Coordinates of C-alpha atoms in Angstrom, one line a residue:
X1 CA 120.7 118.5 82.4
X2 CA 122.6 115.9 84.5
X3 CA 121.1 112.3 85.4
X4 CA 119.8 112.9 88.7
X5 CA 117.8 115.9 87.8
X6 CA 116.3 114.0 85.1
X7 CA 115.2 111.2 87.4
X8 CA 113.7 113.7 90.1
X9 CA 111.3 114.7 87.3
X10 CA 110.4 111.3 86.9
X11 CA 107.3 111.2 89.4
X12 CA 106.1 114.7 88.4
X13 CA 105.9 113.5 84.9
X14 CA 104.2 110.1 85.9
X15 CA 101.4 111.9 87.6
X16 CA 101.1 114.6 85.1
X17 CA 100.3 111.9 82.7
X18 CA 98.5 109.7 84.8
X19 CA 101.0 106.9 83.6
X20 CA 104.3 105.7 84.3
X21 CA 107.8 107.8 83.4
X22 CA 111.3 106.3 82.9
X23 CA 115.0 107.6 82.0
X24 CA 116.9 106.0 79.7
X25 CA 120.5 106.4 78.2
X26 CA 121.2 106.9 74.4
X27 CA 121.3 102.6 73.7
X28 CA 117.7 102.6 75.3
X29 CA 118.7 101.3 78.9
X30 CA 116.4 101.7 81.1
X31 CA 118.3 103.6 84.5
X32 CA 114.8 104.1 86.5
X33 CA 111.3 104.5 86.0
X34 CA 108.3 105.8 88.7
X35 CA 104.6 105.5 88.2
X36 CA 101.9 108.4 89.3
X37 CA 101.8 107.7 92.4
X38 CA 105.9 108.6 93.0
X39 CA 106.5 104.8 93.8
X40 CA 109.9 103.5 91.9
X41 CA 109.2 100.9 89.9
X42 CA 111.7 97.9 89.7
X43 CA 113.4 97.0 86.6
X44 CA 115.2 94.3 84.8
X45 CA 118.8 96.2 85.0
X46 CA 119.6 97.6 81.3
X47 CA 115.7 96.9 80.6
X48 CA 115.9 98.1 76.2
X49 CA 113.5 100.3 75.2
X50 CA 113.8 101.0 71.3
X51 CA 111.9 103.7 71.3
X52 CA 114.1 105.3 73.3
X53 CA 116.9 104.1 71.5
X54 CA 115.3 105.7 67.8
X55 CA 114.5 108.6 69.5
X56 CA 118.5 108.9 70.9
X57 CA 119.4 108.3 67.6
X58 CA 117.3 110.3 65.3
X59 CA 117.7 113.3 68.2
X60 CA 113.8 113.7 67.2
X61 CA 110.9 113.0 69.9
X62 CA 109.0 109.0 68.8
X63 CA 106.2 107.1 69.9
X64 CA 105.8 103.1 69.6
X65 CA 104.0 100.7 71.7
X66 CA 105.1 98.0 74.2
X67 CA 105.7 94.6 73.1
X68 CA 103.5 92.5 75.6
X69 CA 100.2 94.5 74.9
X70 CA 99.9 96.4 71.9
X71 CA 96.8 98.6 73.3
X72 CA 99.4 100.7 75.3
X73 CA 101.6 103.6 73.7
X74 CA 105.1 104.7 74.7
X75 CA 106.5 108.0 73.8
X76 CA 110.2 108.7 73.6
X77 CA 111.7 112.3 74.4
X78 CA 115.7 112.9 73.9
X79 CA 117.5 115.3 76.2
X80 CA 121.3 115.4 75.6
X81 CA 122.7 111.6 76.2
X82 CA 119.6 110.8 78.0
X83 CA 115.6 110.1 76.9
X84 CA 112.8 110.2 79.2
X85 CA 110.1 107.6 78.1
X86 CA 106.4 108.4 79.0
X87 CA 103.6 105.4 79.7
X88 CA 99.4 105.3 79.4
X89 CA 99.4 102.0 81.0
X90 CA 97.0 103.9 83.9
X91 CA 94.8 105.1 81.2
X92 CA 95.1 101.5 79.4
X93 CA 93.9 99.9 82.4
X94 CA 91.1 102.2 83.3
X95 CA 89.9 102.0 79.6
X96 CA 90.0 98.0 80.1
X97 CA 88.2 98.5 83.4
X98 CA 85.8 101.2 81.5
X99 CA 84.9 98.3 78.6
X100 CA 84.4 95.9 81.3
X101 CA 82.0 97.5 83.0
X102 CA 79.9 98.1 79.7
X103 CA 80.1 94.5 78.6
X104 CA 78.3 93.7 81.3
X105 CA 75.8 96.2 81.1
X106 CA 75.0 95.2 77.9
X107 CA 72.0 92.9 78.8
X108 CA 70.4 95.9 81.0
X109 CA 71.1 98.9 78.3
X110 CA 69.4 96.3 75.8
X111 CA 66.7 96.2 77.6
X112 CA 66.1 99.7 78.2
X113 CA 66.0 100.3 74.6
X114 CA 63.9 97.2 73.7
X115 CA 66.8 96.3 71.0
X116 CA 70.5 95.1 70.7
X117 CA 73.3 96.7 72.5
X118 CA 76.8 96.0 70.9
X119 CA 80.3 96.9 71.9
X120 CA 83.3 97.8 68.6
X121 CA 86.5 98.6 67.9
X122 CA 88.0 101.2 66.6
X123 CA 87.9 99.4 63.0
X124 CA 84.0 99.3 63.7
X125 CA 84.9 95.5 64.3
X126 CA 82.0 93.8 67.0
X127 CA 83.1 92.7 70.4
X128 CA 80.3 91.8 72.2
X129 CA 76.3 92.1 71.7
X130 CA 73.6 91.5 73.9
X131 CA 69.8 91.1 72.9
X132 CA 66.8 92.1 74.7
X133 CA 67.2 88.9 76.5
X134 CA 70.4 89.3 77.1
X135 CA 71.5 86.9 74.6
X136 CA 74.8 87.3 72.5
X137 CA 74.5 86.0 68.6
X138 CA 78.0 84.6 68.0
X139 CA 77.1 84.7 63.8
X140 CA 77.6 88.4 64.5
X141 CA 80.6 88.7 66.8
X142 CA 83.8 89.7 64.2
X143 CA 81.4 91.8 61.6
X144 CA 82.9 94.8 60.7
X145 CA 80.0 97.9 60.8
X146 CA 81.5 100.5 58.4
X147 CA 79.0 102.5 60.1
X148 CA 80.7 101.8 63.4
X149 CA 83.9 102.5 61.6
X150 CA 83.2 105.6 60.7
X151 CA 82.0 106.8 64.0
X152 CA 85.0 106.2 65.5
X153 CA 86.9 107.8 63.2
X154 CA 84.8 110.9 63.3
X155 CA 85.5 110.6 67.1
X156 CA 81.1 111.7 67.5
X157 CA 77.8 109.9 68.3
X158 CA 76.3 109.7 65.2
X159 CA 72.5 108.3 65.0
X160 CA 70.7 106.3 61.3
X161 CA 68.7 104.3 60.5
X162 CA 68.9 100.7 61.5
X163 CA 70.4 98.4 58.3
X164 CA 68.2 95.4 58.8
X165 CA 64.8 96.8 60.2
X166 CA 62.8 99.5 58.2
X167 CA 62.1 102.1 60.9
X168 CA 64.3 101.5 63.8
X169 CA 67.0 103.6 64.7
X170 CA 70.9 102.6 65.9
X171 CA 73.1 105.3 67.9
X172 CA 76.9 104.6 67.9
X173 CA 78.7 106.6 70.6
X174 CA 83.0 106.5 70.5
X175 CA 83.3 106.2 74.4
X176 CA 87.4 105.5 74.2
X177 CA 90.6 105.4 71.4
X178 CA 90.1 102.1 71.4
X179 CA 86.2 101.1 71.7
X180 CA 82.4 102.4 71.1
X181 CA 78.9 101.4 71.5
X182 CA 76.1 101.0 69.4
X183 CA 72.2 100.7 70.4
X184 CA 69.0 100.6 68.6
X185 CA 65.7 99.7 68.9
X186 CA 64.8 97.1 66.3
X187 CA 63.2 94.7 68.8
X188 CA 60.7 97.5 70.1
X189 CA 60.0 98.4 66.0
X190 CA 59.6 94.8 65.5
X191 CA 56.7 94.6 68.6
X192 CA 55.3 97.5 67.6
X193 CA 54.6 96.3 64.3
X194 CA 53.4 92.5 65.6
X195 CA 51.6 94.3 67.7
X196 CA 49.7 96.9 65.2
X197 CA 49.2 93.2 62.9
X198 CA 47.3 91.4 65.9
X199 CA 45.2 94.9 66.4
X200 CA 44.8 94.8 62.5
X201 CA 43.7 91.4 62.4
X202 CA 41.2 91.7 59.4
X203 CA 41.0 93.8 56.3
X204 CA 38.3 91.9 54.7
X205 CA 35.7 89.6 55.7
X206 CA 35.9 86.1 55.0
X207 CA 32.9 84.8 56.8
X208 CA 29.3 84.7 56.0
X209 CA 26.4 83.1 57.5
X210 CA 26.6 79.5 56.2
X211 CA 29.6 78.9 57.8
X212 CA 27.8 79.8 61.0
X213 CA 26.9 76.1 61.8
X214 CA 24.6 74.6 63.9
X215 CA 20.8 73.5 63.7
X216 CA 19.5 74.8 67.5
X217 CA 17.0 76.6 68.3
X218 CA 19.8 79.4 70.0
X219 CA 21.6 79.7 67.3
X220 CA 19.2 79.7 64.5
X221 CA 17.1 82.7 66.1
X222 CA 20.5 84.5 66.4
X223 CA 21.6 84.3 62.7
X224 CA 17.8 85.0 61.9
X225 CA 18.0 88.2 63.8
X226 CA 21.3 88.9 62.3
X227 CA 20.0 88.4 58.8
X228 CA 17.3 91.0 59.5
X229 CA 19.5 93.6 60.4
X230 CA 22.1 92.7 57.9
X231 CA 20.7 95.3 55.7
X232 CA 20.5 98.7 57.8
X233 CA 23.2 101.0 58.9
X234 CA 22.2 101.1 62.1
X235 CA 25.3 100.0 64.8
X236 CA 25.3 96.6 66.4
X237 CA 26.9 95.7 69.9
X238 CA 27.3 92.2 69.7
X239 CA 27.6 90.5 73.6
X240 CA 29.2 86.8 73.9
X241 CA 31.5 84.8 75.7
X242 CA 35.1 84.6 75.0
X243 CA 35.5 81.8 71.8
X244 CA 31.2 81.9 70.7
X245 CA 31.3 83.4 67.4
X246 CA 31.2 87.4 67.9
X247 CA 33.6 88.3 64.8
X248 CA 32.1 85.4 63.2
X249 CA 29.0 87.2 63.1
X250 CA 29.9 90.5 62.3
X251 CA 31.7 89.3 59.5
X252 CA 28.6 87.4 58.6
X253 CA 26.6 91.0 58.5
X254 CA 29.1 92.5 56.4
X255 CA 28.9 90.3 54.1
X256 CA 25.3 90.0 54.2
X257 CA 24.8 93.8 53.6
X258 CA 25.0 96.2 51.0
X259 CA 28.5 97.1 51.8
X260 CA 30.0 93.8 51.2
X261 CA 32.4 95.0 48.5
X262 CA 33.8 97.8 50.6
X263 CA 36.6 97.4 53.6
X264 CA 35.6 95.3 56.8
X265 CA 38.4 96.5 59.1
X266 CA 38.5 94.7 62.6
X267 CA 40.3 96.8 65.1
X268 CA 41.0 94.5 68.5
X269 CA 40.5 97.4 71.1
X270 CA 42.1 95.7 74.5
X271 CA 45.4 95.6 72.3
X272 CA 46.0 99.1 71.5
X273 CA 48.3 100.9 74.2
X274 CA 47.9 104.9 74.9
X275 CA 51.1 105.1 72.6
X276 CA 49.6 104.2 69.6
X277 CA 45.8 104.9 69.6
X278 CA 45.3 107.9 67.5
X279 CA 47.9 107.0 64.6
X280 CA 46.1 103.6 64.9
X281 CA 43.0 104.6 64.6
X282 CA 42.9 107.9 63.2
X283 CA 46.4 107.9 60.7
X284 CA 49.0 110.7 60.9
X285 CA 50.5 112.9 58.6
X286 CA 54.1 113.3 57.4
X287 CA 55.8 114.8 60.1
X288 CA 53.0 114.6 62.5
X289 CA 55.5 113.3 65.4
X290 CA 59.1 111.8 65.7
X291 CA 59.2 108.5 63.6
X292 CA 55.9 109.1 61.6
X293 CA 56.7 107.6 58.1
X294 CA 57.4 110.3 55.1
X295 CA 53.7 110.1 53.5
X296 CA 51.9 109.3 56.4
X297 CA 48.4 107.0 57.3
X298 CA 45.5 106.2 57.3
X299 CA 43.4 105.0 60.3
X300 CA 41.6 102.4 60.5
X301 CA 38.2 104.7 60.5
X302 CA 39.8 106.3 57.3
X303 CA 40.5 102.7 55.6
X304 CA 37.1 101.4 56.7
X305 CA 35.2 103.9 54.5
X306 CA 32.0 103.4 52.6
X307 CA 32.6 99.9 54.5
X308 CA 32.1 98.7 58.0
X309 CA 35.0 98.9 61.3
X310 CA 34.6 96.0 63.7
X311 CA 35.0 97.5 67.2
X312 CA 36.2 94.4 68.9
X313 CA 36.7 94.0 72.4
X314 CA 34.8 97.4 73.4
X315 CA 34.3 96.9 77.1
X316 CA 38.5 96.7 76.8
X317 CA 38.8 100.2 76.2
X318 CA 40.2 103.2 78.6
X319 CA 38.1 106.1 78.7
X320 CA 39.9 108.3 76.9
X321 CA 39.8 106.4 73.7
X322 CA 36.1 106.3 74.7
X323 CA 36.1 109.8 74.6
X324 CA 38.0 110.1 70.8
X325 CA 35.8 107.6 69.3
X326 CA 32.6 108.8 70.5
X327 CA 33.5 112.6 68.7
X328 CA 34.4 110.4 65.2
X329 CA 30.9 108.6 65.7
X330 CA 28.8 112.2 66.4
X331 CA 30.5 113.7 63.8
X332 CA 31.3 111.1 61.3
X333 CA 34.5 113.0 60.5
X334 CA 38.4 111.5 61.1
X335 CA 41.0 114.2 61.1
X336 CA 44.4 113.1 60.6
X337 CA 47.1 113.7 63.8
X338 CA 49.0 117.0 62.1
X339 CA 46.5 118.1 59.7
X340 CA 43.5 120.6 59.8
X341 CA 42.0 118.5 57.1
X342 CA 38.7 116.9 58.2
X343 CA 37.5 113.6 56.2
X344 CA 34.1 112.9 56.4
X345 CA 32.8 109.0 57.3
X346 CA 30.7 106.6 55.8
X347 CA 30.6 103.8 58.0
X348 CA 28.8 101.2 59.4
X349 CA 29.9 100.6 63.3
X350 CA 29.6 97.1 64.4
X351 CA 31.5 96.3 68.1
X352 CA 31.7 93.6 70.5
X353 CA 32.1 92.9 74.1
X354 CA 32.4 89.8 76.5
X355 CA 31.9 92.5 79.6
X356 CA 28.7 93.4 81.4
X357 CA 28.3 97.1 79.8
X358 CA 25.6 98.4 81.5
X359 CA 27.7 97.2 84.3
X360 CA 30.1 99.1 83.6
X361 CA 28.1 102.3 82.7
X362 CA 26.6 101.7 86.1
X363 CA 30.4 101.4 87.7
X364 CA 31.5 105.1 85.6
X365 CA 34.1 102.8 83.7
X366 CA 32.1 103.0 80.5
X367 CA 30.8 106.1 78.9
X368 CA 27.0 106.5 78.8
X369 CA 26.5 108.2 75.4
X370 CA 29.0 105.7 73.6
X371 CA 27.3 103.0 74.7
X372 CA 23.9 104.2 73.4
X373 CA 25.1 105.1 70.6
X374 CA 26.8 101.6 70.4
X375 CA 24.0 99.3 71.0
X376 CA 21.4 100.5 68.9
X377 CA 20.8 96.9 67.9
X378 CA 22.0 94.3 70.2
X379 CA 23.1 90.8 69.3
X380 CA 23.7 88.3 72.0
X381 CA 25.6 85.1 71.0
X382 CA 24.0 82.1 73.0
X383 CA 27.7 80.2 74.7
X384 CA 28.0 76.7 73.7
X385 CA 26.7 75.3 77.0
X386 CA 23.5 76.7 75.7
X387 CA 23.7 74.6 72.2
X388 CA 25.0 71.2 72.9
X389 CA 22.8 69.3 70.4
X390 CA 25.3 71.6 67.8
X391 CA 28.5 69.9 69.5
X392 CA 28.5 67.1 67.0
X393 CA 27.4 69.4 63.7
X394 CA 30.5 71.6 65.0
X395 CA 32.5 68.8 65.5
X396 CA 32.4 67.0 62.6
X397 CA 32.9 70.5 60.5
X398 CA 36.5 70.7 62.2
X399 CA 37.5 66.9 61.6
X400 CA 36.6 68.0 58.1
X401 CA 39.5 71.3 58.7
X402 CA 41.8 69.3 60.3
X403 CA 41.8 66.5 57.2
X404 CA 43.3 68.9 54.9
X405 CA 45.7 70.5 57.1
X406 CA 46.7 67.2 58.8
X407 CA 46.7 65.3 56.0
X408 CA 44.8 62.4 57.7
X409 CA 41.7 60.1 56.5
X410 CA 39.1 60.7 59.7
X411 CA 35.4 60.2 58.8
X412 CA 34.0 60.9 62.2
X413 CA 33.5 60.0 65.9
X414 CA 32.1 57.6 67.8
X415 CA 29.0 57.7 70.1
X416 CA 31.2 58.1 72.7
X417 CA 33.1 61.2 72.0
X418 CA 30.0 63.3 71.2
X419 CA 28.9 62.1 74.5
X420 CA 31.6 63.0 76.4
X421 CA 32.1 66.7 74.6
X422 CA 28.2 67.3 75.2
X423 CA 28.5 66.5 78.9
X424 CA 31.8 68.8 78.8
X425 CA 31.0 72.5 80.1
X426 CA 32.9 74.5 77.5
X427 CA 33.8 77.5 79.1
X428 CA 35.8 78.8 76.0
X429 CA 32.9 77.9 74.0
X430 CA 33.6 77.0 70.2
X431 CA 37.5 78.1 70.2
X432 CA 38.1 75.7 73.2
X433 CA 36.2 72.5 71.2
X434 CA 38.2 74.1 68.2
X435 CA 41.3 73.5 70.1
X436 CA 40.4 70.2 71.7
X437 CA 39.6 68.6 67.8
X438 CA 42.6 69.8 66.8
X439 CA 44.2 68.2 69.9
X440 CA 42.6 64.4 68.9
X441 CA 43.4 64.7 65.4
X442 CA 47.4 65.4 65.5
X443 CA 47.3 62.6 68.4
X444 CA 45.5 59.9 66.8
X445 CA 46.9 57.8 64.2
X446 CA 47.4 58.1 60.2
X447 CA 45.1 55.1 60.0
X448 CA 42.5 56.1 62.2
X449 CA 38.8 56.6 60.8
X450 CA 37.2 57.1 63.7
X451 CA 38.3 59.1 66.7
X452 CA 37.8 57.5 70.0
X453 CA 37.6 58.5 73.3
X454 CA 41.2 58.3 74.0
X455 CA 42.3 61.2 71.7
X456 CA 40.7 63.9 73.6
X457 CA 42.4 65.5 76.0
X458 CA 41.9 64.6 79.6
X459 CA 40.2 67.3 81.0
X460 CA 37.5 66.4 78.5
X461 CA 37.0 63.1 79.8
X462 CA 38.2 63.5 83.7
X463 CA 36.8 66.9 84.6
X464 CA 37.1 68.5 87.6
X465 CA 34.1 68.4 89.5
X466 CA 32.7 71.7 89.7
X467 CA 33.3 73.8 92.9
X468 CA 30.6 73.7 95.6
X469 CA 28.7 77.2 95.6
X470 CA 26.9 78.8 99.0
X471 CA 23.7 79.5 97.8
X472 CA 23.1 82.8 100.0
X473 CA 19.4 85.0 99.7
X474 CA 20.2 88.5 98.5
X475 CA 21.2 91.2 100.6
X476 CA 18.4 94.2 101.4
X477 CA 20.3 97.7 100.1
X478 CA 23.0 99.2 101.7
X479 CA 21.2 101.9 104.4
X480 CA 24.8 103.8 104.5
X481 CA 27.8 105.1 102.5
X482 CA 30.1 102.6 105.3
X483 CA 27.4 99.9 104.3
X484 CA 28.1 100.3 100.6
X485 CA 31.9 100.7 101.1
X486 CA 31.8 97.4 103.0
X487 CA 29.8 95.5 100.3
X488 CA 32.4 96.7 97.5
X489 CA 35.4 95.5 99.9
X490 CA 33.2 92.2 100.2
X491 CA 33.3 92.1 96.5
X492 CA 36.7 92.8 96.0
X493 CA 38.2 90.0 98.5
X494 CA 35.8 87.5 96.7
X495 CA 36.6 88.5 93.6
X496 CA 40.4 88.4 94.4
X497 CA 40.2 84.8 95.9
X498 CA 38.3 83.6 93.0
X499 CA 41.1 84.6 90.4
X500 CA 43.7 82.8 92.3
X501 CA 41.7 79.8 92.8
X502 CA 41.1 79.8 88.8
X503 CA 45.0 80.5 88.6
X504 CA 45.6 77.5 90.8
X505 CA 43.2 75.2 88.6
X506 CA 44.7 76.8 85.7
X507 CA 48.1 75.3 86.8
X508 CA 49.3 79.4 86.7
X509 CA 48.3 79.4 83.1
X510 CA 47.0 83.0 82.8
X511 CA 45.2 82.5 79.2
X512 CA 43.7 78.8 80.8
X513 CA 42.7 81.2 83.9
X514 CA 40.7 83.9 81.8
X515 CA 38.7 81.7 80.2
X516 CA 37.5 79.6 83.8
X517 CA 36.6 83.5 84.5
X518 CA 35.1 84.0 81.3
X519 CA 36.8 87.5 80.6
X520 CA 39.7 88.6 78.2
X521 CA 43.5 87.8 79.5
X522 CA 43.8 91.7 79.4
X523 CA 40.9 92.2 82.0
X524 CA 42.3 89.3 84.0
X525 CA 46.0 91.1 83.4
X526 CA 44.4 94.3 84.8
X527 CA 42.6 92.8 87.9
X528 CA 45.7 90.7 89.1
X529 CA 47.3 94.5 89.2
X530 CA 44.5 96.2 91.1
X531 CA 44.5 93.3 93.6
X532 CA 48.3 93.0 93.8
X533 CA 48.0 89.4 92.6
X534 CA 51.8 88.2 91.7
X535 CA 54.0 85.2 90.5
X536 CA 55.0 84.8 93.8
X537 CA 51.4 85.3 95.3
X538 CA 49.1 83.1 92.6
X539 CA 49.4 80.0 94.6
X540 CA 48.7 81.5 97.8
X541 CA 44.6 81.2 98.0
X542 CA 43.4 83.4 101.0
X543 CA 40.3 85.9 101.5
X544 CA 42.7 89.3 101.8

C-alpha cells in the first residue's frame, strides 16, 4: 500500500478510535498525523516515534506510551516500509475530565452516604478523600487499600465490610483504567451508635433518695410520696420541668423497691427516630433485616426484665410508637423483630414528661389508653422557683462535686451569692444552678475559699427584667367551628412570636431557647418546623 493511501486512512482511523492517528516510515519519522475530528495535526518535521521504529523493526505490531504523560498509550502497526501509529489522548483527556468531575463531587457523594468518599488508582493507591464535611485527611492521602487494589484489578464493584468501623460497609467501584471510587458509611454507623448510647443512657441506677437534697416543704412531701409508692408495682408518670430531678427520682424508686438488684434501663423517648424504634426497643433477630448483627438483641423491655424501664421523655413520643408500647404494656409480652417467639414481661413501668399530657390527650396527639395506663400513680416534681430556701443546701452539695473534679479548696459562699441565686428565676431548674456552680468554680481562683459574687455568671446577677404580660379576662367558648378555628390560629401566631422572641433573648441559642420555653429542644425543634421558623427568619420577631 503506497504513502498516500496510508495517510487518507489517517482520519478514519482517528475517529474510529476516538484518538489521534499518524504514519510513520521504518526509522519512526513521523510524515503526518490527524485527530478524530479529520483536522491535520502539525508536526515537528521527522517527529521520532520508537514505537514505531520497534514495531518497523521487529515487523510485529507494539504498544508504548508517550514520553510527556505516561497516562496515555501508543500503539504501533507496521505495513510494508511504513507504520501507522494510533493515540487515546481523546480518551485520556475525557478520563482526566471524568476524575475531575468526581473530585469535586466528593464533598456532596460524602454526604449522601453519611461517611467518606475517596478517589484511587489503579494500584488501590488514595488520591483524594472527602469527609462528611467535606474535609480531606491528608494522614491518609498516599495509603495504599489492597482492597482498592484488588477491585481494580478485578475490573467489578465489589462491597465489605468497612476496616476501621465494626458494622459499616465500603463499596469500591473501578470507574476508569486508571482510577476508582470507594464509599462507605462509617460516619452514619458511628451516629447511629452515639445516638442508641444517649437513648441508652442508663443500665443501672445510681441514685437513691438521700442524694435527693433539700429540706423544703415541696420537696420533702415529694420524696415522702415517692417513698410510699417505692414498694408497689404499680406505674408512675412522673411530670417536672426540664433540669428538676425526674430521673433523679425514678432512680430513687428503683432503688427503693424490691427490684433494686434487677436492670433499671432508661430509654430517652424524644431521641429514638422511626428507623430504629423497634430493634431499640424491642431487639431483633439474626437476619431480621439488612445489617442486623449475626446473634441478634435484645430490647430494652427485654433487658429491663424482672427490673424496671424508665420511659423518659414520654410526651416526646409519635403515635405510632404509642401504639407498639401500649400492646407490650396490655400484654406484658416483647416479641423479637423476625421471630414468632413471644417473651413474657416482668416489669415495673416508670415514665416521665415535661408536656401537659392531658393536653395533649385533649389535642389527639397522645393516646388516651396509654396514658391511663401510664399514670396510675402520679409524681409531680415541684421546679426550683418553688424551693428556693433549698438553693443554698443544693449549692453547697455541688461546690462539694466540683472540689474533687476541679481540684480546688472552696468551703462555701458568701451571703451574697445565695442571695443573688435565690432571687434568680431558674427556669432550667437544678441542671441550670448545676451549670452555673460549675461556671464560678473553674473561674475563680486556686486560692479562693469563698466564692463571691463575681464568679457567677452575668445573667445571674444582671437579669433581664421579665417581659411585661397583658393580663386579659378569659374568653366565653367559641359559639362556632369559624370561632374555634380562629382561636387556634390566635394561638398559633402567639405561640410562634413567643419562640422567636425566646430565640432572640437566647442570642439564637436553640438549647438556651428551650429552656426560657420550658419544653425539650426536640419539641422546640418540631415547632420551629410547623411554624416555618428558620436561621434566616429567628431574628425576625413579627405576629405572622
Amino acid at each position: 500500500m503506497d504513502k498516500e493511501t496510508l495517510i487518507s486512512t489517517l482520519p478514519i482511523i482517528a475517529k474510529a478510535i476516538y484518538g489521534t492517528a499518524s504514519l510513520t516510515d521504518g526509522e519512526g519519522r513521523t510524515l503526518a498525523s490527524y485527530d478524530m475530528n479529520g483536522k491535520k495535526i502539525g508536526v515537528t518535521e521527522h517527529f521520532f516515534h520508537h514505537t514505531a521504529f520497534l514495531a518497523a523493526r521487529t515487523g510485529k505490531p507494539q504498544q508504548g506510551l508517550v514520553d510527556r504523560d505516561k497516562n496515555i498509550r501508543v500503539w504501533a502497526w507496521p505495513i510494508g516500509e511504513f507504520v501507522i501509529i494510533t493515540c487515546s489522548l481523546v480518551l485520556v483527556e475525557q478520563e482526566k475530565q471524568l476524575l475531575d468531575t468526581l473530585r469535586g463531587a466528593l464533598p456532596l457523594l460524602s454526604q449522601v452516604v453519611s461517611g467518606e468518599a475517596v478517589i484511587f488508582d489503579k494500584e488501590g493507591k488514595r488520591l483524594y478523600s472527602a469527609d462528611n464535611n467535606g474535609r480531606q485527611n491528608p494522614e491518609f492521602i498516599g495509603k495504599v487499600s489492597e482492597a482498592a487494589k484488588k477491585t481494580m484489578k478485578s475490573r467489578r464493584p465489589t462491597v465489605s465490610p468497612s476496616l476501621s468501623i465494626p458494622g459499616a460497609v465500603a463499596v469500591r467501584i473501578p470507574v476508569g483504567e486508571n482510577f476508582g471510587l470507594g464509599i462507605n458509611n462509617e460516619e452514619s454507623v458511628k451516629s447511629k451508635k452515639k445516638l442508641l448510647s444517649d437513648v441508652w443512657k442508663l443500665q443501672y441506677a445510681r441514685y437513691t433518695f438521700e442524694d435527693i437534697y433539700g429540706k423544703s416543704q415541696a420537696i420533702t412531701e415529694c420524696k415522702e410520696t415517692a417513698r410510699a409508692v417505692a414498694s408497689s408495682n404499680s406505674s408512675v408518670l412522673i411530670f417536672g420541668e426540664t433540669g428538676a430531678g425526674k430521673e433523679l427520682f425514678a432512680q430513687a424508686i428503683h432503688n427503693e423497691s424490691q427490684r433494686k438488684s434487677q436492670p433499671f434501663v432508661a430509654i430517652n423517648c424524644g431521641a429514638l427516630p422511626s428507623s430504629l424504634i423497634e430493634s431499640t426497643l424491642f431487639g431483633y433477630v439474626e437476619g431480621a433485616f439488612t445489617g442486623a448483627g449475626k446473634n441478634g438483641m435484645a430490647g430494652s423491655f427485654e433487658q429491663a426484665n424482672g427490673g424496671t424501664i424508665f420511659l423518659d421523655e414520654i410526651g416526646e413520643m409519635d403515635l405510632e410508637l404509642q401504639k407498639k408500647i401500649l400492646r407490650v404494656l396490655q400484654e406484658r409480652v416483647v416479641t423479637r423483630i423476625g421471630s414468632s417467639q413471644s417473651i413474657p414481661l416482668d416489669i415495673r413501668v416508670i415514665s416521665s414528661t415535661n408536656r401537659d399530657i392531658k393536653e395533649m390527650v385533649r389535642e389527639k396527639t397522645f393516646r388516651e389508653d396509654l396514658y391511663f395506663r401510664l399514670n396510675v400513680i402520679e409524681l409531680v416534681i415541684p421546679p426550683l422557683c418553688r424551693r428556693k430556701e433549698d438553693i443554698p443546701i443544693l449549692i453547697d452539695y455541688f461546690i462539694k462535686r466540683y472540689n474533687r473534679l476541679l481540684t480546688k479548696m472552696v468551703v462555701g459562699a458568701k451571703s451574697e451569692v445565695y442571695e443573688a441565686c435565690q432571687s434568680y428565676s431558674w427556669p432550667g431548674n437544678i441542671r441550670e444552678l448545676q451549670n452555673c456552680v460549675e461556671y464560678a468554680m473553674n473561674v475563680c481562683e486556686k486560692s479562693c475559699h469563698l466564692l463571691d459574687i463575681q464568679h457567677l455568671p452575668s445573667y445571674i446577677t444582671n437579669p433581664r427584667p421579665e417581659p411585661e404580660v397583658e393580663v386579659v379576662k378569659a374568653a366565653a367558648p367559641p359559639e362556632s367551628a369559624a370561632e374555634e378555628k380562629g382561636l387556634k390560629l390566635a394561638k398559633s401566631a402567639i405561640e410562634r412570636y413567643l419562640i422567636l422572641e425566646a430565640l432572640k433573648n437566647a442570642g439564637g441559642n436553640k438549647r438556651a431557647c428551650a429552656q426560657l420555653l420550658n419544653m425539650s429542644a426536640s419539641t422546640l425543634w418540631r415547632k420551629m418546623r410547623k411554624y416555618g421558623i428558620t436561621e434566616e427568619s429567628r431574628w425576625k420577631v413579627d405576629s405572622r
